[in-house]
Tab-separated table of C-alpha atoms and ligand atoms in Angstrom:
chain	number	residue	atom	x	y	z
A	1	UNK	CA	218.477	145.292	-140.524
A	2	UNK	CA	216.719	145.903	-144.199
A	3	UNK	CA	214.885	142.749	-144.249
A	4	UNK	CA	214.391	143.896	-148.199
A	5	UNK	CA	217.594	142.594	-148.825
A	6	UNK	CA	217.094	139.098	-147.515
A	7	UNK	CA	217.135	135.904	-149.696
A	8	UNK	CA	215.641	132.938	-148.420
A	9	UNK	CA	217.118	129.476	-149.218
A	10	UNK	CA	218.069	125.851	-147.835
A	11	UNK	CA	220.982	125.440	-147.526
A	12	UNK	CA	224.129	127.725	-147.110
A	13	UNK	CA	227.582	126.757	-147.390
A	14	UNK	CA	230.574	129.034	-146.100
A	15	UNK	CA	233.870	128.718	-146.975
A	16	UNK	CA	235.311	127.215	-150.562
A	17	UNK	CA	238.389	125.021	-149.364
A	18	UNK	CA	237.616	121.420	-149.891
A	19	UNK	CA	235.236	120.730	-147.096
A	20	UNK	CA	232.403	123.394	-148.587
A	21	UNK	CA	233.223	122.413	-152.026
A	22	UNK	CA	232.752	118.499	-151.377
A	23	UNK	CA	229.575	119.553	-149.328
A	24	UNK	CA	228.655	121.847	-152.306
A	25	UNK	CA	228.594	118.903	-154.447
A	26	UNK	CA	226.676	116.531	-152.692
A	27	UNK	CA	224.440	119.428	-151.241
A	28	UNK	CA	223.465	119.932	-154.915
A	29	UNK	CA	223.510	116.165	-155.924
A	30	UNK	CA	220.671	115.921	-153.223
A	31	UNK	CA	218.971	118.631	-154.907
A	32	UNK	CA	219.259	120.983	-151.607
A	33	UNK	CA	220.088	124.307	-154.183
A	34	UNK	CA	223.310	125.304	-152.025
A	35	UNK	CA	224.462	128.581	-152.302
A	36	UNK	CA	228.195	128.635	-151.479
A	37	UNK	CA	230.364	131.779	-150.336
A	38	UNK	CA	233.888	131.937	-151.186
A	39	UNK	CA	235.079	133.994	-148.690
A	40	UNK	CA	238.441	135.655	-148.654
A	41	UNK	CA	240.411	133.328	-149.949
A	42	UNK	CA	238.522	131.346	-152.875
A	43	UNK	CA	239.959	128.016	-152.792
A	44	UNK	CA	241.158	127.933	-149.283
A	45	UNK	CA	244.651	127.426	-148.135
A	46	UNK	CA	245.464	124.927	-150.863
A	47	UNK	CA	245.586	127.786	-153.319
A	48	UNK	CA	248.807	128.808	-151.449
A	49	UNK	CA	250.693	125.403	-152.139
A	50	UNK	CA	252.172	124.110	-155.043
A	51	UNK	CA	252.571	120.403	-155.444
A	52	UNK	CA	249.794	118.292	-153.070
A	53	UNK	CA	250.731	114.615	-153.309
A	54	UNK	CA	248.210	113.131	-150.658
A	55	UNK	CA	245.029	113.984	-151.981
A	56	UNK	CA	243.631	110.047	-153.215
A	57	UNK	CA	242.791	110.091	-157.164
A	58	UNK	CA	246.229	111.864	-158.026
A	59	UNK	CA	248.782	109.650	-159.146
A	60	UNK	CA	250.914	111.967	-160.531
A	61	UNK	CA	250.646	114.815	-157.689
A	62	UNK	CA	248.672	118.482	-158.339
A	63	UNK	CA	249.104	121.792	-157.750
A	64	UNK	CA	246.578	122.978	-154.892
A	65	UNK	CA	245.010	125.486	-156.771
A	66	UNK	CA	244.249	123.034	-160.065
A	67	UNK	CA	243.245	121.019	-157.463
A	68	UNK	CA	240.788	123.509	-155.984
A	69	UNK	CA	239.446	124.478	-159.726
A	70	UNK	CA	238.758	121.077	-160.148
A	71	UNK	CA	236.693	120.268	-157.114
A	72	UNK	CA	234.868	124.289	-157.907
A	73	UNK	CA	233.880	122.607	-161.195
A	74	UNK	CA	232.941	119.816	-159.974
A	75	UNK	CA	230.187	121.522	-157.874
A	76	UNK	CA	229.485	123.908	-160.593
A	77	UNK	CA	228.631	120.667	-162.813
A	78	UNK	CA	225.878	119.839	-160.201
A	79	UNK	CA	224.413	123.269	-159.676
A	80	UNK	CA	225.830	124.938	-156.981
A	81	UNK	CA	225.065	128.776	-156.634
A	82	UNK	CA	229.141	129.670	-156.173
A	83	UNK	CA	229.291	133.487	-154.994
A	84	UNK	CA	232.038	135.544	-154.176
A	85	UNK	CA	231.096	137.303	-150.489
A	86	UNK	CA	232.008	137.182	-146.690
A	87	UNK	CA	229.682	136.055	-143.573
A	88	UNK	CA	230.231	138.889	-141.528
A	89	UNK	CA	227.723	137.655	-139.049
A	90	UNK	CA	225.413	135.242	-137.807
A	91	UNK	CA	222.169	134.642	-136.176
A	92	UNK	CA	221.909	131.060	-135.270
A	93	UNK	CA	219.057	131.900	-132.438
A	94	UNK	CA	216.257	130.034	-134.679
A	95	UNK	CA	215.787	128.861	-137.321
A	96	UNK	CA	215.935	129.749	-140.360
A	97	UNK	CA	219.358	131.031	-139.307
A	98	UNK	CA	220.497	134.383	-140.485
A	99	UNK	CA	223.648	135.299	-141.838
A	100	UNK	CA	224.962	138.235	-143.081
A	101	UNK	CA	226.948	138.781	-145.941
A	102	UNK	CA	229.605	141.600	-146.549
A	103	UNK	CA	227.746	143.637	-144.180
A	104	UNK	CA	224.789	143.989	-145.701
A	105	UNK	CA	222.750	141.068	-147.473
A	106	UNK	CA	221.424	138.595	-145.043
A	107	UNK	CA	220.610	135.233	-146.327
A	108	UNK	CA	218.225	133.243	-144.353
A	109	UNK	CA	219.131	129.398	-144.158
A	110	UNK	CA	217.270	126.440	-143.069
A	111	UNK	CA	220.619	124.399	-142.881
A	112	UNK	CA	224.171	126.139	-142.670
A	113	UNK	CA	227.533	124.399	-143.588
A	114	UNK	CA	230.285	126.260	-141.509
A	115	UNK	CA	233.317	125.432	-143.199
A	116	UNK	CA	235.726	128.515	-142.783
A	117	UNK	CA	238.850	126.743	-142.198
A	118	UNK	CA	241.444	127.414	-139.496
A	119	UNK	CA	244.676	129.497	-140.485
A	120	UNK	CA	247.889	128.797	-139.137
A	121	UNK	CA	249.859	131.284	-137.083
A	122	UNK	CA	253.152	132.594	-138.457
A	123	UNK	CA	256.245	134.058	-136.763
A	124	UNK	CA	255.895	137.423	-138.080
A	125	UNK	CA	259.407	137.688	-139.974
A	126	UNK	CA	259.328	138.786	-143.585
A	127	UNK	CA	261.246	135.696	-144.748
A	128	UNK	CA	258.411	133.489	-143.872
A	129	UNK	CA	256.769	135.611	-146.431
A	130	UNK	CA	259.571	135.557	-149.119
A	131	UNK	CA	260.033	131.491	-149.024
A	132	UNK	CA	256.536	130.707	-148.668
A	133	UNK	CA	256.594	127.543	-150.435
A	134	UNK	CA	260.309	127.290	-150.704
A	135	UNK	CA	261.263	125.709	-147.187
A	136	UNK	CA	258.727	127.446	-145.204
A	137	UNK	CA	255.874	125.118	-144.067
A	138	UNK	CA	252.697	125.089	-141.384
A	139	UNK	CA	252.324	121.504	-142.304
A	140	UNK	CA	254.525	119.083	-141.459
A	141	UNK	CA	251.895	115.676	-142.402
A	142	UNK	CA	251.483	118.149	-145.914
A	143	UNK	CA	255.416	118.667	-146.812
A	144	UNK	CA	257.606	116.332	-144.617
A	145	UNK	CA	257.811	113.886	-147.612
A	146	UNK	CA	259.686	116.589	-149.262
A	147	UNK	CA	262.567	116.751	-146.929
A	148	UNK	CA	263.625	113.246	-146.841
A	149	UNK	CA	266.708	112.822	-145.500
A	150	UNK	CA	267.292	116.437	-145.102
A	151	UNK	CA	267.923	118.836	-142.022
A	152	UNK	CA	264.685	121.029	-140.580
A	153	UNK	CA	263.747	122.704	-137.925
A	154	UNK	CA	260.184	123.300	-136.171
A	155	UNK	CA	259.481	126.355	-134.568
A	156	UNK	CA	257.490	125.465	-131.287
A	157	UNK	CA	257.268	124.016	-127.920
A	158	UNK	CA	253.381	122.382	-127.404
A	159	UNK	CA	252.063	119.243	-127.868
A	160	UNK	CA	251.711	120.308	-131.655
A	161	UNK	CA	255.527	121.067	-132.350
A	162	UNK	CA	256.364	118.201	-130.431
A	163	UNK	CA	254.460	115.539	-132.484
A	164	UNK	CA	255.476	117.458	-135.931
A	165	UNK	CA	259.110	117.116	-135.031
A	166	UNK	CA	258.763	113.109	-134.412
A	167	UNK	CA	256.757	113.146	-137.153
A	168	UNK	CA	259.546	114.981	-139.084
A	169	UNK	CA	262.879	112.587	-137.029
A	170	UNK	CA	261.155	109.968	-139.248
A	171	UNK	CA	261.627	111.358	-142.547
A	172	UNK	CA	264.289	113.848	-141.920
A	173	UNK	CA	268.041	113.555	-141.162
A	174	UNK	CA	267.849	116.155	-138.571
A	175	UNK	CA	265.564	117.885	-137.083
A	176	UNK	CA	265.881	120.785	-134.712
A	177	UNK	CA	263.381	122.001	-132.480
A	178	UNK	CA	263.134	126.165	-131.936
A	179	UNK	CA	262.026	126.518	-128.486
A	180	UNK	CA	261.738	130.461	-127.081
A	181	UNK	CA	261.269	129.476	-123.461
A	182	UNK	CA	263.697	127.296	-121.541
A	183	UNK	CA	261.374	124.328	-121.003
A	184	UNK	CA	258.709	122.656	-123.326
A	185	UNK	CA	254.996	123.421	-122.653
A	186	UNK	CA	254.122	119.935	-124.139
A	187	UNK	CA	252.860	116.868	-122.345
A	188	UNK	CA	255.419	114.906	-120.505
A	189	UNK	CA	254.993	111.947	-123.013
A	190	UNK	CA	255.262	114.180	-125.623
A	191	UNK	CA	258.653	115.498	-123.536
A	192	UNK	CA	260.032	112.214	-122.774
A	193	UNK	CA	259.574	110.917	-127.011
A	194	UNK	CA	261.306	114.231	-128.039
A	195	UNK	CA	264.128	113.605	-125.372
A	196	UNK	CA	264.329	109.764	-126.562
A	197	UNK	CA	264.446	110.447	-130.326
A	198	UNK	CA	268.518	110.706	-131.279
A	199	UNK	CA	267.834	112.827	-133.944
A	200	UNK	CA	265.813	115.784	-132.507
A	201	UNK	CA	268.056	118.673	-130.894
A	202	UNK	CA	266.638	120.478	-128.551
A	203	UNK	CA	267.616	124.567	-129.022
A	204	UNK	CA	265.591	126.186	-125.493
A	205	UNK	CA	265.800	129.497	-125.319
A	206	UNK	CA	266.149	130.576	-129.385
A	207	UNK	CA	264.630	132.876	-130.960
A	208	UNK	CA	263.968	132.985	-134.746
A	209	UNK	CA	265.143	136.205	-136.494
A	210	UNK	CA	265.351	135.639	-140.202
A	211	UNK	CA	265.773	133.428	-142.795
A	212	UNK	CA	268.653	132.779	-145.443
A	213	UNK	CA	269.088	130.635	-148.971
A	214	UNK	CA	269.714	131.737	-152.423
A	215	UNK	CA	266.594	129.999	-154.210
A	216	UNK	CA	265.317	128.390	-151.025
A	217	UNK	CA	265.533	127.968	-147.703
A	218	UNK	CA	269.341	127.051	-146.309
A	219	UNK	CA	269.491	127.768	-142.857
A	220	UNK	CA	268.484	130.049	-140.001
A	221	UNK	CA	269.054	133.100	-138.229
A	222	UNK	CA	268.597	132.521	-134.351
A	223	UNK	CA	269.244	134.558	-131.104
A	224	UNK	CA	269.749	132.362	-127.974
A	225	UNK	CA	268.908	134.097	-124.759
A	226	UNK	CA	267.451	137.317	-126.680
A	227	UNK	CA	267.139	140.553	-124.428
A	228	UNK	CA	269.319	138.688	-121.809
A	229	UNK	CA	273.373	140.216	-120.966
A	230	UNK	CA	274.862	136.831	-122.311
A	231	UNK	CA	272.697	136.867	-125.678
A	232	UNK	CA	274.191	135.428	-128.443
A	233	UNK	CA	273.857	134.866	-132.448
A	234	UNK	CA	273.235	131.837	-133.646
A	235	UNK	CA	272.957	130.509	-137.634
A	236	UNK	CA	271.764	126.613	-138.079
A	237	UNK	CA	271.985	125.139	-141.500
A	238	UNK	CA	268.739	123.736	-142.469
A	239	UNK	CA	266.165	122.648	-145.313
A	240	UNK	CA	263.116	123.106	-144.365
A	241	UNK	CA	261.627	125.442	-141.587
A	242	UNK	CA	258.268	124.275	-140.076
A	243	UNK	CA	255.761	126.715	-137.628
A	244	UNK	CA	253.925	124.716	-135.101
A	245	UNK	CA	252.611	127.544	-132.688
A	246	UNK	CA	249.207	126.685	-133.673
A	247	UNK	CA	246.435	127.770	-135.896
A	248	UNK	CA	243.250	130.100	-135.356
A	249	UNK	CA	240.386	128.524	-136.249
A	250	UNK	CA	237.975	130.969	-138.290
A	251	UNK	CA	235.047	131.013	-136.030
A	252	UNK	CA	234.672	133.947	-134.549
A	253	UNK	CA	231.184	135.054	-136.059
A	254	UNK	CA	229.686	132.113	-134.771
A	255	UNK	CA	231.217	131.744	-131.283
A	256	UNK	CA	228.069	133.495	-129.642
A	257	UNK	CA	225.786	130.391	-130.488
A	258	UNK	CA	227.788	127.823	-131.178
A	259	UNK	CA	230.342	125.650	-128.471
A	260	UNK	CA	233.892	125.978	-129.684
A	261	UNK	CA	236.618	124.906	-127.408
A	262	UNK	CA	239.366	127.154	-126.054
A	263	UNK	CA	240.954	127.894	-129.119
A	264	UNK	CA	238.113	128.409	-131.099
A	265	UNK	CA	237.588	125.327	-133.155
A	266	UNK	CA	233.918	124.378	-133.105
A	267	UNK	CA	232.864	121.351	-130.909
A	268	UNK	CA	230.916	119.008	-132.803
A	269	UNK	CA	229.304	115.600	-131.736
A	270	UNK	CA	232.000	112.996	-132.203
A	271	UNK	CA	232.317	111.420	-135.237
A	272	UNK	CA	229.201	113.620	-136.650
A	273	UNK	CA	229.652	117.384	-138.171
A	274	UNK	CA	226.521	118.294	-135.615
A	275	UNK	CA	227.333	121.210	-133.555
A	276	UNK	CA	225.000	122.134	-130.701
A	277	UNK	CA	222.519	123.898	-133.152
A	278	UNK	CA	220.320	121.766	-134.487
A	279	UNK	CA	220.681	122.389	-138.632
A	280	UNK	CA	223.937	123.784	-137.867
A	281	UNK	CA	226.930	121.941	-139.474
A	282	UNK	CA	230.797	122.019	-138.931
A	283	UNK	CA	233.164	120.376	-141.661
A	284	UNK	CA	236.733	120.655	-142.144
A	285	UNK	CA	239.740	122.432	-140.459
A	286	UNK	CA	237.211	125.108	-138.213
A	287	UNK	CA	236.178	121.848	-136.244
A	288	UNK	CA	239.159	120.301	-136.428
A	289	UNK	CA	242.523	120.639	-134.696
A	290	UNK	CA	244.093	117.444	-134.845
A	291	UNK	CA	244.139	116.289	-138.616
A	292	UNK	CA	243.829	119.430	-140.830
A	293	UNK	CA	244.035	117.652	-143.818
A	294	UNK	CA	242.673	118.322	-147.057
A	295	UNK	CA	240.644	114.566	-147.545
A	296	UNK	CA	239.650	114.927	-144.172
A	297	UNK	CA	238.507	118.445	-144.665
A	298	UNK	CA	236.708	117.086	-148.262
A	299	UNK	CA	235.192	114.119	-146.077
A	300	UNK	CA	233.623	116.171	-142.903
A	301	UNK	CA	231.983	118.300	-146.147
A	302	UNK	CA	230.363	115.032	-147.538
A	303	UNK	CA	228.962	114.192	-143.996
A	304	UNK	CA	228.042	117.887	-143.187
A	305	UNK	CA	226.173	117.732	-146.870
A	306	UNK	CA	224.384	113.956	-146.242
A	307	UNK	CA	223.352	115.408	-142.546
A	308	UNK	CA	221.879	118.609	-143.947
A	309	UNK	CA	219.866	116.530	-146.761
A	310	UNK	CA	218.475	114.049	-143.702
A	311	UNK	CA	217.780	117.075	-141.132
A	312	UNK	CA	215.977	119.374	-144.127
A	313	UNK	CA	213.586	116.185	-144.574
A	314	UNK	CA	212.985	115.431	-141.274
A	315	UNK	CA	211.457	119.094	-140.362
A	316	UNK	CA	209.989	119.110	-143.994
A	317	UNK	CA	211.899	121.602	-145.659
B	1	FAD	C1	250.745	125.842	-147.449
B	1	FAD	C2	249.813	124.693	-147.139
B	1	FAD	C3	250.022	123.464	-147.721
B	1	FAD	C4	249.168	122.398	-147.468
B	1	FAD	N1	249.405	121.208	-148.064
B	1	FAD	C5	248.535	120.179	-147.880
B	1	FAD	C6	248.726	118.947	-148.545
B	1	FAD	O1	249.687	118.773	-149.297
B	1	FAD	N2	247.814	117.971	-148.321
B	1	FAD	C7	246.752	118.137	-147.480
B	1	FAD	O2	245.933	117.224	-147.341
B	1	FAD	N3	246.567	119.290	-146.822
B	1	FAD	C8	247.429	120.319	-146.998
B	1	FAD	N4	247.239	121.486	-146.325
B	1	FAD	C9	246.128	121.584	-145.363
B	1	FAD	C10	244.812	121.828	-146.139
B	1	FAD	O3	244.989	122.925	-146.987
B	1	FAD	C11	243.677	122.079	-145.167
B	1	FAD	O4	243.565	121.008	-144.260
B	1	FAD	C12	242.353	122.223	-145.928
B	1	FAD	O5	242.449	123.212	-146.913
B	1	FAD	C13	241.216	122.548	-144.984
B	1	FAD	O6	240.081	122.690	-145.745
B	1	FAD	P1	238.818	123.502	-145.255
B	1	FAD	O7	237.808	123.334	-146.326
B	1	FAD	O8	238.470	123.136	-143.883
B	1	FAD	O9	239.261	125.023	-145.165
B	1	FAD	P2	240.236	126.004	-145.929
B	1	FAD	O10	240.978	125.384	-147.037
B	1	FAD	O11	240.993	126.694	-144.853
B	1	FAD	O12	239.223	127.041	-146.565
B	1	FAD	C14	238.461	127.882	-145.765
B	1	FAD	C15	237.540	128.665	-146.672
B	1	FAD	O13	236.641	129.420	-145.874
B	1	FAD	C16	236.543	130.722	-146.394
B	1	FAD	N5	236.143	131.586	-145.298
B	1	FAD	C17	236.780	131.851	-144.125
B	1	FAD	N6	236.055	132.733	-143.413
B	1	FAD	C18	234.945	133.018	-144.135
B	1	FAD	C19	233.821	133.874	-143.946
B	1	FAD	N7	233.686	134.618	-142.845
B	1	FAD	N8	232.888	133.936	-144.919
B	1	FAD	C20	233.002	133.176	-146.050
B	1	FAD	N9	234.029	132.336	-146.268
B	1	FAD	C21	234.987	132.293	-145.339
B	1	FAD	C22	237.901	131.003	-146.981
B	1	FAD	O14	237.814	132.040	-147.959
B	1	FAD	C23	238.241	129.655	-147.593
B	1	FAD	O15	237.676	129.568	-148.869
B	1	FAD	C24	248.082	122.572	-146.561
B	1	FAD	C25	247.865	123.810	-145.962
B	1	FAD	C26	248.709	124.867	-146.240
B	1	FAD	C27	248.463	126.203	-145.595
């Protein structure tokens, strides 16, 4: 490692959804100088919506990505050091911890703000692709509202899919639930609501295969018993098609130091955004995997910030 390229400074923030752009502006607020990477995807997944009519302060609803601009700005206002760049890799050994960026600059942090996000796992079929945005959906809490008294589906058959379908049976007409094996892996509460709700249809044993609408989503294609001698096409009618086989947290750098749980999301201490390491801080959808919400992300960043202000003057820094 060419220690000529190293930088030194307090505090490091990666990842610009809203949980490192909250932390970025109280981080500079407190007068830590955060320097911020963007990452990939500058913004984080809101960029990829269109309306978001949950986040508090918006009456009127907002696009993600004006959303995202704003909060950017916000943190821009108070001096954060906003770079474009990727952590590649970390060294959370001691600190000041080490992290490298795009291969090749290593910045050396006394606090680090992980917030990298999780991203959520898609079929694989080219029409989730083409109506992204249009009846597609990874977030049932995010566009449920939007399918009031309509007829969805969720692809799934966990805990996860099981709670976004009861989620949905209260907002939707119908909802159908796209299982591939011929049971449910879910708990047997979660069975027993989905069995108990009149309005969720079970479909074991489907397969999703494509997607059809002329200027949105209007049903699908499905295969029941794929591969087997009695296979069989199926089409359902539908509004809105929602993937609930789970996310991947985006953690993978840090996994060697840090605890994450089987999945990958980083353990913190409850209620805290303290991992294991002490200086070390986890906000937003990387350490979480039950709300994965944008105000929750924004408000793990404001604690991760407020810790790394109290731990920097504790050890002096
Ligand atoms: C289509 C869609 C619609 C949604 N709608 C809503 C909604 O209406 N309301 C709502 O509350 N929530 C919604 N959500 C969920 C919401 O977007 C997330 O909960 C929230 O964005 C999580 O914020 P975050 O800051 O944890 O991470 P993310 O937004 O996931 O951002 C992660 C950031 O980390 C960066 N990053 C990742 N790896 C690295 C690395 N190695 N180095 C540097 N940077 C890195 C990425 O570039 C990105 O900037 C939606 C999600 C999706 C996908």
């Amino acid at each position: 490692m060419d220690n000529s390229t190293n930088e030194k400074v307090r505090c490091l923030i990666i990842g610009s959804g809203p949980a490192g752009y909250t932390a970025a502006i109280y981080a500079s607020r407190a007068n830590l100088n955060p320097v911020l990477y963007e990452g990939i995807q500058p913004g984080g997944q809101l960029t990829t919506t269109t309306e978001v009519e949950n986040f508090p302060g918006y009456p009127n609803g907002i696009t993600g990505p004006e959303l995202m601009e704003d909060l950017k700005k916000q943190a821009v206002r108070f001096g954060a050091d906003i770079r474009m760049g990727i952590a590649t890799a970390s060294d959370l050994s001691s600190a000041p911890y080490k992290i490298t960026i795009d291969g090749e600059k290593v910045i050396e942090s006394e606090a680090v703000i992980i917030s990298t996000g999780a991203t959520a796992k898609y079929l694989g079929i080219p029409d989730e692709q083409k109506y992204a945005g249009m009846g597609v959906s990874a977030c049932a809490t995010c566009d449920g509202f939007f399918y009031r008294k309509k007829i969805v589906a969720v692809v799934g058959g966990g805990d996860t899919a099981c709670e976004e379908a009861i989620y949905l049976s209260g907002l939707a007409k119908q909802v159908y639930l796209i299982v591939r094996k011929p049971y449910l892996r879910a708990s047997k509460v979660m069975q027993e609501r989905v069995f108990n709700t009149p309005n969720i249809i079970v479909l074991f044993e489907h397969n999703t295969i494509g997607l059809f609408g002329e200027s949105g989503v209007e049903g699908a294609h499905l295969i029941k018993k794929m591969g087997q001698p009695d296979e069989e096409k199926v089409d359902i009618a539908i509004d809105g098609f929602f993937l609930a086989i789970g996310h991947k947290p985006n953690s993978d750098i840090f996994k060697e130091w840090l605890e994450t749980d089987e999945i990958g999301y980083i353990k913190t201490i409850p209620g805290t955004p303290r991992t294991t390491v002490p200086g070390v801080f986890a906000a937003g959808d990387v350490a979480d995997p039950i709300y994965r919400q944008a105000i929750t992300a924004a408000g793990s960043g404001c604690k991760a910030a407020i810790e790394a202000e109290r731990y920097l003057s504790e050890i002096g820094k």
